[in-house]
XYZ file of C-alpha atoms in Angstrom:
733
model
C -13.753 3.926 -41.341
C -13.187 2.758 -37.763
C -14.210 -0.784 -36.849
C -14.994 -1.859 -33.325
C -15.571 -5.323 -31.897
C -18.926 -6.233 -30.410
C -17.694 -9.035 -28.145
C -15.203 -9.005 -25.295
C -13.698 -11.784 -23.210
C -16.276 -14.439 -22.302
C -19.284 -12.195 -22.478
C -21.184 -10.903 -25.494
C -21.435 -7.147 -25.736
C -24.707 -7.181 -27.632
C -27.772 -9.315 -26.977
C -30.895 -9.108 -29.109
C -34.432 -10.103 -28.231
C -37.965 -9.412 -29.370
C -39.579 -6.412 -27.721
C -42.966 -6.719 -26.070
C -45.565 -5.450 -28.521
C -43.295 -5.902 -31.518
C -39.948 -4.577 -32.602
C -36.410 -5.227 -31.431
C -34.730 -4.934 -28.033
C -30.977 -4.424 -27.955
C -29.148 -5.153 -24.706
C -25.668 -3.748 -24.610
C -22.776 -3.055 -22.269
C -23.129 0.563 -21.255
C -19.624 0.623 -19.833
C -17.739 -1.556 -22.287
C -15.296 1.267 -22.790
C -14.370 1.529 -19.108
C -10.698 1.266 -18.402
C -9.150 2.097 -15.023
C -6.988 4.849 -16.502
C -8.505 7.886 -14.829
C -7.266 9.403 -11.575
C -10.851 10.339 -10.714
C -11.942 6.697 -10.939
C -9.001 5.446 -8.942
C -9.584 8.095 -6.304
C -13.290 7.753 -5.797
C -15.278 5.763 -8.307
C -13.922 2.205 -8.499
C -15.123 -0.021 -11.318
C -15.793 -3.753 -11.081
C -13.389 -6.402 -12.286
C -15.895 -7.602 -14.894
C -16.552 -4.673 -17.196
C -18.786 -6.293 -19.729
C -22.110 -7.157 -18.145
C -25.031 -6.397 -20.442
C -26.328 -3.176 -18.965
C -28.207 -0.980 -21.405
C -31.360 -1.160 -23.506
C -32.448 0.254 -26.835
C -35.924 -0.548 -28.110
C -36.730 -0.109 -31.792
C -40.497 -0.291 -31.927
C -42.617 -1.336 -34.872
C -43.722 2.297 -35.200
C -40.143 3.343 -35.859
C -39.767 5.100 -32.520
C -36.508 4.346 -30.717
C -36.629 4.220 -26.921
C -33.351 4.510 -25.049
C -33.389 3.582 -21.375
C -30.875 5.773 -19.587
C -29.364 4.086 -16.511
C -27.410 7.060 -15.124
C -28.983 9.590 -12.755
C -29.785 12.948 -14.343
C -28.372 15.677 -12.161
C -28.586 18.587 -14.576
C -25.584 17.564 -16.676
C -27.981 16.735 -19.547
C -26.918 13.107 -20.004
C -30.531 12.125 -20.698
C -30.161 14.135 -23.896
C -26.506 13.727 -24.812
C -26.211 9.962 -24.266
C -29.168 9.119 -26.533
C -27.765 11.511 -29.159
C -24.698 9.297 -29.436
C -26.809 6.191 -29.997
C -29.065 7.965 -32.487
C -26.046 9.176 -34.458
C -24.673 5.697 -35.086
C -28.096 4.114 -35.463
C -28.872 6.870 -37.972
C -32.364 7.568 -36.739
C -34.036 11.019 -36.764
C -33.727 12.725 -33.392
C -37.457 13.391 -33.287
C -38.002 9.609 -33.418
C -36.141 9.106 -30.124
C -37.825 8.702 -26.740
C -35.746 8.700 -23.544
C -36.805 6.951 -20.338
C -35.098 6.602 -16.970
C -34.121 3.053 -16.147
C -34.479 1.842 -12.558
C -31.532 0.557 -10.599
C -30.713 -3.006 -11.551
C -27.426 -4.236 -10.131
C -27.736 -7.554 -11.904
C -28.221 -5.841 -15.242
C -26.632 -2.407 -15.120
C -23.221 -1.563 -13.713
C -22.099 1.624 -11.989
C -25.294 3.600 -12.229
C -23.839 6.763 -10.796
C -23.540 10.453 -11.564
C -20.193 11.886 -10.546
C -16.650 12.618 -11.563
C -17.725 14.070 -14.939
C -17.601 10.472 -16.160
C -20.957 9.724 -17.795
C -20.185 10.574 -21.430
C -16.510 9.773 -21.055
C -17.115 6.185 -19.957
C -20.024 5.544 -22.296
C -18.764 6.972 -25.590
C -17.629 3.725 -27.251
C -20.422 1.644 -25.744
C -23.156 3.957 -26.983
C -21.656 4.284 -30.449
C -21.204 0.533 -30.702
C -24.770 -0.133 -29.640
C -26.166 2.241 -32.235
C -23.893 0.966 -34.995
C -24.725 -2.665 -34.186
C -28.444 -1.959 -34.296
C -28.058 -0.263 -37.673
C -26.006 -3.153 -39.062
C -28.515 -5.772 -37.956
C -31.421 -3.862 -39.457
C -29.477 -3.719 -42.727
C -28.819 -7.461 -42.535
C -32.514 -8.145 -41.967
C -33.494 -6.045 -44.971
C -30.794 -7.654 -47.137
C -32.064 -11.119 -46.195
C -35.658 -10.112 -46.875
C -34.844 -8.790 -50.330
C -32.163 -11.321 -51.265
C -29.411 -8.753 -51.756
C -26.106 -7.988 -50.057
C -25.724 -5.486 -47.255
C -23.383 -3.503 -49.495
C -26.335 -2.943 -51.837
C -28.255 -1.057 -49.132
C -28.038 2.243 -47.355
C -29.548 3.221 -43.994
C -30.237 6.822 -43.108
C -32.784 8.755 -41.047
C -34.533 5.572 -39.939
C -35.095 4.234 -43.463
C -33.256 1.484 -45.399
C -33.087 1.893 -49.175
C -31.636 0.015 -52.108
C -28.708 1.916 -53.560
C -29.548 0.877 -57.111
C -33.225 0.130 -56.695
C -36.570 1.519 -55.585
C -37.339 -0.574 -52.525
C -37.275 0.967 -49.051
C -38.333 -0.055 -45.557
C -38.470 1.804 -42.254
C -36.646 0.617 -39.166
C -39.950 -0.077 -37.476
C -41.133 -2.298 -40.329
C -37.994 -4.456 -40.363
C -37.031 -4.403 -36.664
C -38.815 -7.610 -35.603
C -37.125 -9.508 -38.444
C -33.689 -8.496 -37.182
C -34.170 -10.411 -33.919
C -32.922 -13.697 -35.348
C -29.928 -12.188 -37.157
C -26.529 -13.319 -35.874
C -24.692 -10.566 -34.037
C -21.672 -9.394 -36.071
C -18.249 -9.748 -34.492
C -17.406 -6.174 -35.384
C -19.193 -3.148 -36.761
C -18.156 0.016 -38.525
C -18.443 3.353 -36.766
C -18.976 6.641 -38.539
C -16.062 8.936 -39.199
C -16.297 12.064 -37.091
C -16.583 14.180 -40.228
C -19.778 12.325 -41.109
C -21.609 13.086 -37.861
C -24.988 14.681 -38.450
C -26.379 14.800 -34.899
C -23.322 14.785 -32.614
C -21.949 18.295 -32.512
C -25.341 19.932 -32.978
C -27.309 21.584 -30.199
C -30.439 19.741 -29.115
C -32.921 20.849 -26.486
C -33.090 19.079 -23.157
C -35.487 16.135 -23.496
C -36.999 17.092 -20.118
C -37.046 20.811 -20.838
C -40.793 21.194 -21.390
C -41.585 19.106 -18.314
C -39.245 21.229 -16.203
C -40.632 24.604 -17.270
C -44.262 23.467 -17.045
C -43.784 22.034 -13.581
C -44.528 18.413 -14.412
C -43.428 16.194 -11.496
C -39.881 15.024 -12.133
C -37.920 15.553 -8.939
C -37.873 13.625 -5.699
C -39.610 16.453 -3.882
C -42.493 16.143 -6.361
C -43.035 12.461 -5.651
C -46.266 11.553 -3.898
C -47.998 8.300 -3.125
C -51.439 8.032 -1.588
C -51.272 7.055 2.056
C -47.647 8.028 2.586
C -46.552 9.871 5.707
C -44.107 12.758 5.879
C -41.125 12.878 8.218
C -38.611 15.409 9.482
C -35.452 14.706 11.446
C -33.337 16.366 14.096
C -29.689 15.444 14.226
C -27.191 16.506 16.907
C -26.411 20.236 16.891
C -22.658 19.617 16.929
C -20.089 17.224 15.517
C -18.954 15.250 18.549
C -22.471 14.807 19.936
C -25.083 12.057 19.725
C -28.733 11.581 20.687
C -29.790 10.589 24.190
C -33.464 10.791 25.137
C -35.991 13.524 24.319
C -39.443 14.786 25.359
C -41.084 11.992 23.407
C -44.548 12.042 25.011
C -44.892 15.786 24.607
C -43.942 15.690 20.909
C -46.274 12.760 20.183
C -49.134 14.712 21.774
C -48.732 17.755 19.541
C -51.285 18.416 16.751
C -50.437 16.766 13.437
C -47.822 14.418 14.909
C -48.395 10.681 14.468
C -45.159 9.420 15.993
C -41.711 10.431 17.218
C -38.714 8.208 17.955
C -34.950 7.770 17.671
C -33.520 5.945 14.649
C -30.026 4.530 14.187
C -28.667 4.126 10.643
C -25.273 2.704 11.611
C -24.271 -0.258 9.463
C -21.305 -2.600 9.596
C -18.620 -2.289 6.949
C -19.862 0.885 5.261
C -18.724 1.328 1.664
C -17.367 4.513 0.108
C -20.701 6.259 -0.341
C -22.639 4.520 2.425
C -22.676 6.843 5.372
C -21.803 10.435 6.135
C -22.737 12.536 9.100
C -24.807 11.493 12.096
C -26.285 8.012 12.523
C -28.617 8.482 15.521
C -31.419 10.944 14.863
C -34.801 11.963 16.190
C -37.571 11.402 13.630
C -41.029 13.021 13.764
C -43.771 11.637 11.527
C -47.109 13.081 10.405
C -49.153 14.039 7.374
C -48.195 17.695 6.855
C -44.870 19.514 7.022
C -46.003 22.589 8.998
C -47.080 20.793 12.207
C -43.948 18.627 11.947
C -41.770 21.729 11.824
C -43.577 23.168 14.841
C -43.037 19.909 16.715
C -39.361 19.985 15.804
C -39.052 23.453 17.356
C -40.533 22.039 20.578
C -37.959 19.252 20.857
C -35.906 19.088 24.048
C -33.170 16.527 23.473
C -30.523 15.230 25.831
C -27.565 15.602 23.484
C -24.584 13.598 24.732
C -21.005 14.655 24.034
C -18.995 11.720 22.671
C -16.092 13.474 20.941
C -14.170 16.713 20.658
C -16.285 19.797 19.918
C -14.098 21.415 17.298
C -13.943 25.087 16.348
C -12.606 27.061 13.403
C -9.694 28.111 15.619
C -8.835 24.436 16.203
C -9.167 23.696 12.487
C -6.748 26.458 11.528
C -4.209 25.308 14.102
C -4.413 21.704 12.861
C -3.741 22.836 9.312
C -0.733 24.883 10.409
C 0.628 21.939 12.393
C -0.045 19.512 9.539
C 1.930 21.633 7.095
C 4.934 21.232 9.392
C 4.584 17.714 10.778
C 1.565 16.121 9.095
C 1.254 12.696 7.503
C 2.133 12.807 3.795
C -0.344 10.848 1.663
C 1.171 11.423 -1.781
C 4.317 13.158 -2.954
C 6.645 13.794 -5.864
C 10.204 15.058 -5.967
C 12.373 16.025 -8.938
C 15.929 17.317 -8.571
C 17.017 19.089 -5.391
C 14.534 21.876 -4.581
C 16.223 22.883 -1.308
C 19.589 23.471 -2.986
C 17.924 25.322 -5.863
C 16.099 27.646 -3.481
C 19.382 28.467 -1.742
C 20.937 29.430 -5.073
C 17.912 31.331 -6.397
C 18.214 35.054 -7.080
C 14.576 35.597 -6.072
C 12.359 33.492 -3.827
C 8.639 33.934 -3.211
C 6.455 31.990 -0.758
C 2.723 32.331 -0.204
C 0.063 30.499 1.829
C -3.502 29.991 0.597
C -6.502 28.985 2.704
C -10.067 27.906 2.079
C -12.869 27.102 4.545
C -15.349 24.267 4.773
C -18.236 24.907 2.377
C -21.619 23.267 1.855
C -23.221 21.968 -1.345
C -26.477 23.922 -1.065
C -28.509 21.969 -3.594
C -31.584 23.867 -4.784
C -33.863 20.882 -4.191
C -33.956 20.065 -0.465
C -32.686 16.635 0.483
C -35.508 14.110 0.403
C -36.295 10.429 -0.142
C -39.295 8.114 -0.211
C -39.174 4.648 1.338
C -41.670 1.841 1.852
C -40.297 -1.044 3.892
C -42.280 -4.230 4.379
C -41.439 -7.633 5.811
C -40.564 -8.852 2.334
C -38.671 -5.950 0.821
C -38.030 -2.235 0.506
C -38.903 0.259 -2.212
C -36.962 3.525 -2.402
C -37.607 6.443 -4.743
C -35.762 9.725 -4.893
C -32.790 11.822 -6.034
C -29.529 9.938 -5.613
C -26.239 10.065 -7.482
C -25.320 6.553 -6.313
C -28.377 4.283 -6.355
C -26.312 1.109 -6.178
C -24.602 2.268 -2.986
C -28.023 3.106 -1.538
C -29.358 -0.323 -2.425
C -26.432 -2.040 -0.737
C -26.605 0.148 2.351
C -30.340 -0.373 2.806
C -29.863 -4.121 2.419
C -27.277 -4.057 5.215
C -29.400 -1.820 7.433
C -32.516 -3.973 7.066
C -30.770 -7.341 6.875
C -32.429 -8.094 3.533
C -31.070 -9.631 0.329
C -30.204 -7.163 -2.423
C -32.857 -8.618 -4.689
C -35.529 -7.532 -2.197
C -34.508 -3.866 -2.491
C -35.681 -1.667 -5.371
C -34.391 1.835 -6.070
C -35.982 4.160 -8.608
C -34.321 7.422 -9.527
C -36.029 10.768 -9.948
C -34.455 13.753 -11.625
C -32.037 15.447 -9.220
C -32.450 19.133 -8.374
C -28.763 19.786 -7.738
C -26.082 17.512 -6.389
C -22.468 18.631 -6.889
C -21.450 15.573 -4.840
C -23.988 16.076 -2.054
C -26.160 13.202 -3.223
C -23.294 10.765 -3.701
C -23.797 9.841 -0.058
C -26.859 7.827 0.863
C -27.557 8.599 4.519
C -30.827 10.403 3.739
C -32.133 7.323 1.901
C -31.069 5.135 4.809
C -32.912 7.435 7.200
C -36.083 7.193 5.140
C -35.831 3.395 5.152
C -35.295 3.279 8.923
C -38.311 5.534 9.520
C -40.510 3.495 7.178
C -39.544 0.276 8.936
C -40.384 1.796 12.317
C -43.844 3.062 11.309
C -44.644 0.057 9.110
C -45.668 2.114 6.101
C -44.575 4.441 3.278
C -42.920 7.735 4.180
C -41.153 10.631 2.520
C -38.358 12.249 4.512
C -37.731 15.948 3.863
C -34.780 17.972 5.169
C -34.971 21.649 5.994
C -32.159 23.863 4.727
C -30.749 23.927 8.262
C -30.788 20.116 8.382
C -28.771 19.983 5.199
C -26.244 22.697 6.030
C -25.457 21.366 9.504
C -25.355 17.642 8.713
C -21.951 17.566 7.048
C -20.433 16.121 3.854
C -18.807 19.520 3.349
C -15.970 20.454 1.054
C -12.881 20.040 3.290
C -11.004 23.030 4.635
C -7.551 23.454 3.080
C -4.237 25.236 3.460
C -1.357 25.134 0.967
C 2.079 26.727 0.980
C 3.589 27.494 -2.437
C 7.212 28.477 -2.979
C 9.089 29.405 -6.156
C 12.665 30.339 -6.949
C 13.916 32.340 -9.966
C 17.475 32.598 -11.277
C 19.174 35.841 -12.293
C 17.506 35.607 -15.732
C 14.055 35.237 -14.160
C 13.719 31.595 -15.118
C 11.801 29.329 -12.747
C 14.357 26.928 -11.279
C 12.566 25.657 -8.158
C 8.973 25.068 -7.162
C 7.375 23.432 -4.134
C 3.901 22.988 -2.706
C 2.720 21.448 0.566
C -1.014 21.175 0.946
C -2.968 19.991 3.984
C -6.669 19.400 4.449
C -9.165 18.275 7.044
C -9.228 15.376 6.428
C -7.653 15.090 2.938
C -4.923 17.234 1.413
C -5.630 19.175 -1.808
C -2.399 18.642 -3.777
C -2.102 16.623 -7.012
C 1.649 15.900 -7.101
C 1.771 14.805 -10.748
C -0.211 17.656 -12.254
C 1.169 20.911 -13.617
C 3.724 22.318 -12.946
C 5.209 18.832 -12.469
C 7.388 18.097 -15.474
C 8.168 21.765 -16.151
C 10.639 22.644 -13.372
C 14.055 21.070 -12.831
C 13.691 21.129 -9.051
C 10.179 20.348 -7.897
C 8.440 18.900 -4.854
C 4.774 18.387 -3.978
C 3.223 16.866 -0.873
C -0.385 16.056 -0.057
C -0.972 15.979 3.713
C -3.926 14.865 5.834
C -5.067 16.036 9.264
C -7.824 14.699 11.569
C -11.326 16.100 12.116
C -14.697 14.727 13.189
C -16.509 17.070 10.798
C -17.796 14.891 7.955
C -16.674 15.853 4.472
C -17.237 14.563 0.969
C -16.828 15.243 -2.720
C -17.700 18.812 -3.681
C -17.780 19.846 -7.350
C -14.301 19.194 -8.819
C -12.921 17.678 -5.603
C -9.610 19.183 -4.440
C -9.235 20.935 -7.811
C -11.804 23.498 -6.660
C -9.216 24.870 -4.211
C -5.904 23.886 -5.773
C -6.581 25.581 -9.110
C -7.298 28.922 -7.469
C -4.259 28.757 -5.195
C -1.871 27.499 -7.864
C -3.003 29.899 -10.576
C -2.968 32.896 -8.215
C 0.553 31.985 -7.155
C 1.788 31.530 -10.724
C 0.482 35.001 -11.564
C 2.488 36.446 -8.694
C 5.582 34.515 -9.790
C 5.140 35.826 -13.347
C 4.912 39.360 -11.979
C 8.111 38.846 -9.963
C 9.799 37.579 -13.140
C 8.554 40.589 -15.120
C 6.724 38.357 -17.585
C 3.257 38.291 -19.090
C 1.146 35.724 -17.185
C 0.223 33.733 -20.286
C 3.732 33.872 -21.754
C 5.138 32.683 -18.427
C 2.848 29.659 -18.362
C 3.552 28.844 -22.007
C 7.301 28.841 -21.276
C 6.687 26.127 -18.705
C 4.567 24.081 -21.095
C 7.304 24.352 -23.736
C 9.640 22.632 -21.282
C 7.089 19.881 -20.641
C 6.626 19.397 -24.388
C 10.250 19.488 -25.488
C 12.299 18.398 -22.467
C 10.065 17.164 -19.616
C 11.488 16.761 -16.129
C 11.238 13.602 -14.050
C 8.680 10.843 -14.195
C 5.491 10.948 -16.194
C 2.891 13.564 -15.410
C -0.898 13.451 -15.776
C -1.586 16.116 -18.384
C -1.008 16.608 -22.118
C 1.160 19.719 -22.251
C 0.272 20.553 -25.855
C -3.464 20.500 -25.172
C -2.917 22.469 -21.952
C -0.939 25.115 -23.826
C -3.532 25.001 -26.599
C -6.391 26.334 -24.460
C -4.156 29.140 -23.181
C -3.296 30.134 -26.741
C -6.957 29.955 -27.757
C -8.202 32.102 -24.873
C -5.376 34.587 -25.535
C -6.520 34.873 -29.143
C -10.273 35.055 -28.496
C -9.978 37.583 -25.665
C -7.474 39.792 -27.538
C -5.294 39.461 -24.450
C -2.420 41.417 -25.951
C -4.613 44.464 -26.669
C -5.096 46.449 -23.446
C -8.495 48.056 -22.892
C -8.805 51.220 -20.843
C -10.462 50.618 -17.497
C -10.564 46.829 -17.972
C -8.538 44.715 -15.530
C -7.777 41.199 -16.712
C -6.935 37.964 -14.952
C -6.122 34.579 -16.462
C -6.011 30.994 -15.220
C -5.813 27.547 -16.788
C -6.407 24.160 -15.224
C -6.668 20.469 -16.043
C -9.018 18.093 -14.280
C -11.372 15.254 -15.247
C -9.225 14.861 -18.396
C -10.351 18.277 -19.680
C -8.374 21.486 -20.203
C -9.919 24.900 -19.503
C -8.401 28.383 -19.691
C -10.325 31.468 -18.631
C -9.808 35.218 -18.878
C -11.825 37.534 -16.647
C -12.452 41.137 -17.715
C -13.196 43.262 -14.641
C -14.177 46.911 -14.323
C -14.662 49.142 -11.292
C -18.098 50.715 -10.868
C -18.865 52.924 -7.865
C -15.806 51.520 -6.156
C -16.911 47.915 -6.636
C -15.309 45.291 -8.903
C -17.709 44.025 -11.580
C -17.027 41.123 -13.942
C -17.794 42.449 -17.389
C -16.977 39.318 -19.366
C -15.442 35.873 -19.018
C -13.711 34.200 -21.947
C -13.401 30.394 -21.763
C -11.375 28.058 -23.955
C -12.162 24.378 -23.454
C -10.579 21.202 -24.778
C -12.851 18.318 -23.835
C -12.537 16.381 -27.078
C -15.664 15.985 -29.190
C -18.582 18.031 -27.867
C -21.774 16.005 -28.199
C -24.291 18.782 -27.540
C -22.651 22.236 -27.765
C -25.395 24.241 -26.048
C -25.384 21.818 -23.122
C -21.593 22.018 -22.987
C -21.691 25.810 -22.923
C -24.273 25.714 -20.150
C -22.093 23.455 -18.004
C -19.017 25.651 -18.423
C -21.002 28.817 -17.726
C -22.566 27.257 -14.637
C -19.165 26.156 -13.370
C -17.740 29.657 -13.821
C -20.589 31.268 -11.875
C -20.424 28.594 -9.170
C -16.679 29.110 -8.815
C -17.021 32.878 -8.542
C -19.744 32.680 -5.919
C -17.967 30.268 -3.626
C -14.595 31.974 -3.970
C -16.105 35.351 -3.166
C -18.568 34.648 -0.405
C -19.103 31.126 0.916
C -17.751 29.693 4.156
C -18.724 27.570 7.135
C -17.209 28.388 10.505
C -17.501 26.357 13.707
C -17.870 26.962 17.411
C -18.067 24.098 19.937
C -18.617 21.600 17.127
C -21.534 23.515 15.593
C -21.537 25.326 12.239
C -22.456 28.966 12.740
C -23.913 29.367 9.241
C -27.163 27.405 9.006
C -29.103 29.128 6.225
C -28.674 31.706 3.508
C -29.094 34.649 5.852
C -25.550 33.987 7.099
C -24.120 31.720 4.384
C -23.826 33.932 1.328
C -24.305 32.678 -2.217
C -23.803 34.613 -5.442
C -26.826 36.627 -6.631
C -27.964 36.966 -10.233
C -26.806 40.587 -10.322
C -23.308 39.514 -9.274
C -22.799 36.993 -12.076
C -20.650 37.970 -15.066
C -22.533 40.055 -17.604
C -21.318 37.782 -20.374
C -19.577 34.400 -20.571
C -18.340 33.256 -23.971
C -17.171 29.678 -24.461
C -14.933 28.366 -27.244
C -14.366 24.651 -27.726
C -11.187 23.284 -29.284
C -12.166 21.378 -32.407
C -10.619 17.918 -32.550
C -11.585 14.268 -32.919
C -10.537 13.101 -29.457
C -13.133 11.055 -27.555
C -15.171 13.236 -25.152
C -13.977 13.891 -21.618
C -15.572 15.572 -18.601
C -17.508 18.850 -18.652
C -19.589 19.049 -15.471
C -16.694 20.075 -13.225
C -13.669 21.433 -15.176
C -15.131 24.914 -15.747
C -15.203 25.727 -12.023
C -11.573 25.409 -10.786
C -9.863 27.960 -13.083
C -12.614 30.509 -12.387
C -11.337 30.927 -8.845
C -7.794 31.689 -10.012
C -8.771 33.982 -12.870
C -11.085 35.856 -10.495
C -8.326 36.360 -7.905
C -5.920 37.582 -10.574
C -8.439 40.018 -12.048
C -9.310 41.268 -8.552
C -5.630 42.003 -7.969
C -5.380 43.990 -11.186
C -8.522 45.930 -10.270
C -7.854 46.552 -6.580
C -4.115 46.123 -6.105
C -4.798 43.529 -3.412
C -3.730 39.875 -3.597
C -6.286 37.404 -2.276
C -4.904 34.442 -0.334
C -7.910 33.435 1.763
C -11.340 32.353 0.629
C -13.871 33.831 0.737
C -12.359 36.909 -0.869
C -15.113 39.178 0.437
C -16.768 38.758 3.824
C -20.395 39.459 4.564
C -19.538 42.888 5.943
C -17.774 44.044 2.755
C -19.237 45.464 -0.420
C -20.515 42.808 -2.784
C -19.493 42.135 -6.343
C -21.756 43.947 -8.834
């Protein structure tokens, strides 16, 4: 049985106190397991130097109910169900005795209350298990003391402690208050994976009934008596700012209480502080309809302060960057140039992807009430701590005077990492001297920025006379960040290899979009590898497995980021489950595999042609994410990622003219429809005892590559530019 320490460095991991109303309150370090060993964390989610602040609560009430206060925002990834399941497993309490509540932001108590990077379960696994196991141990100690026996003479299961060789028993609720004075053990025993009873079983979403019955959960649902509503108008183009506007006319319109310009610029913005425009026109009233009418009547003196970029300019910058751009990261093994000169066959292809928006289902919104003494903010945010800090800077208030409460988030995908909409609400509230809820229109959201960057990558491969891959190179540029991961596959598999990540300038604001950079790179890389396999006369899966064999048995160069055996494992599993080697008449198949967020996913798309249109009949997914806490939730995340990847690869794009995005709503920006989704998606998880890794994002990237490869088999056309199908072409399905 595994033992784990409960104390680290100078700080105690567990703290115990009496709960109000009776019972036991366990404070624990939610992120005790954090180590800075993940590329995602290093790239975008830095962790503090002191890992071990007490930052989580479990309450064991005298009724036997266990309340777990979840600090992380719930964005649809189901952490409000899966995280408590981990605690309940080690505590050994019946799942129907568990109540889950959302904790507010508390920077002095919690640490890194964020939702992003597919990190929630991954970072919390050991902490949650330790907290549950420590609670169970202390309840056993309390019962042993009460009865004058040893802990070894007792057993705890399903919320009840019993004598092993006796008749006495006591519930957790009955003994909890007596465990408060028990000394915290230095280490506790964790369950063996084979003994899990709850982890690995499918449990319904704890908010499921509230969601389907329409109980207020989301920021858009929030209402407070006396609050005003607000809409905003930001500049119509990147490179413009607000001058003056027809203020008196707007203020005189029916239903309008006030109209003014706000400025949310702050000094020293942090990573998630500000994106987009800082000077905006705000219109305040009590009902959205008159505010929208007033917004239509705005006449603003928009001032040009920067270049008004266009899609033509963006494409030229990417082309120039690929030749002369600034290299951010690179890797080089062997001598690729010499190998290409000697190669019997050389293939080179360029892949492109446009800016795309997040398009969250729930419109962007936030409530704020700013007074002379403090500020209260309530709404859907992935980074409440960043919002708290930004509002403190904007208002010139101490952090302790700012409170942030999180609602359930109706879609994020990175859009709500950035806190400008909360800052705007705070600025408006300060100006009007009262509570207000800011609501974006779809056009506000789609034209404000924080888009997925636009990318271009050039891939090149060389084969020898025996069709072995002897040289491989990739140069990838993006506005503003390049898409290449130099130390990911196929690094380590090719004797002569080079990879360069290149940046190029733009004033269009961008941000993290589901599976950042991987969302493009996987599709480009996996499409290219399929074409290389075809040139070599090899089966696409066999070709990839040959490369992984090299990485396993005789790796090239410095270390690389992935585990080649696990990578190869998902390819072998999807080959088996999809019966890849058994052709089916009329079925065109494409495959892709990708590693990101420490998870390995391989996908096979089965495509058929109906009435001249390609239709995805079935998608087969093999996933290695370590232990799966809640299988149904895991399946849902993979399925959602597949559909999201298909839709954006097929249809979505933002184009620009004179600094303005042309696509402002879903009449011109196409999203996938229900009828265009795959008819079936089957997910298979690799069974192992590895600690859980990410699931929210890894299902999306390989979908784009497998789709492109299946489309080629079905249509005979290779797809190098996203979106694969423009608005004027026939749709999928």
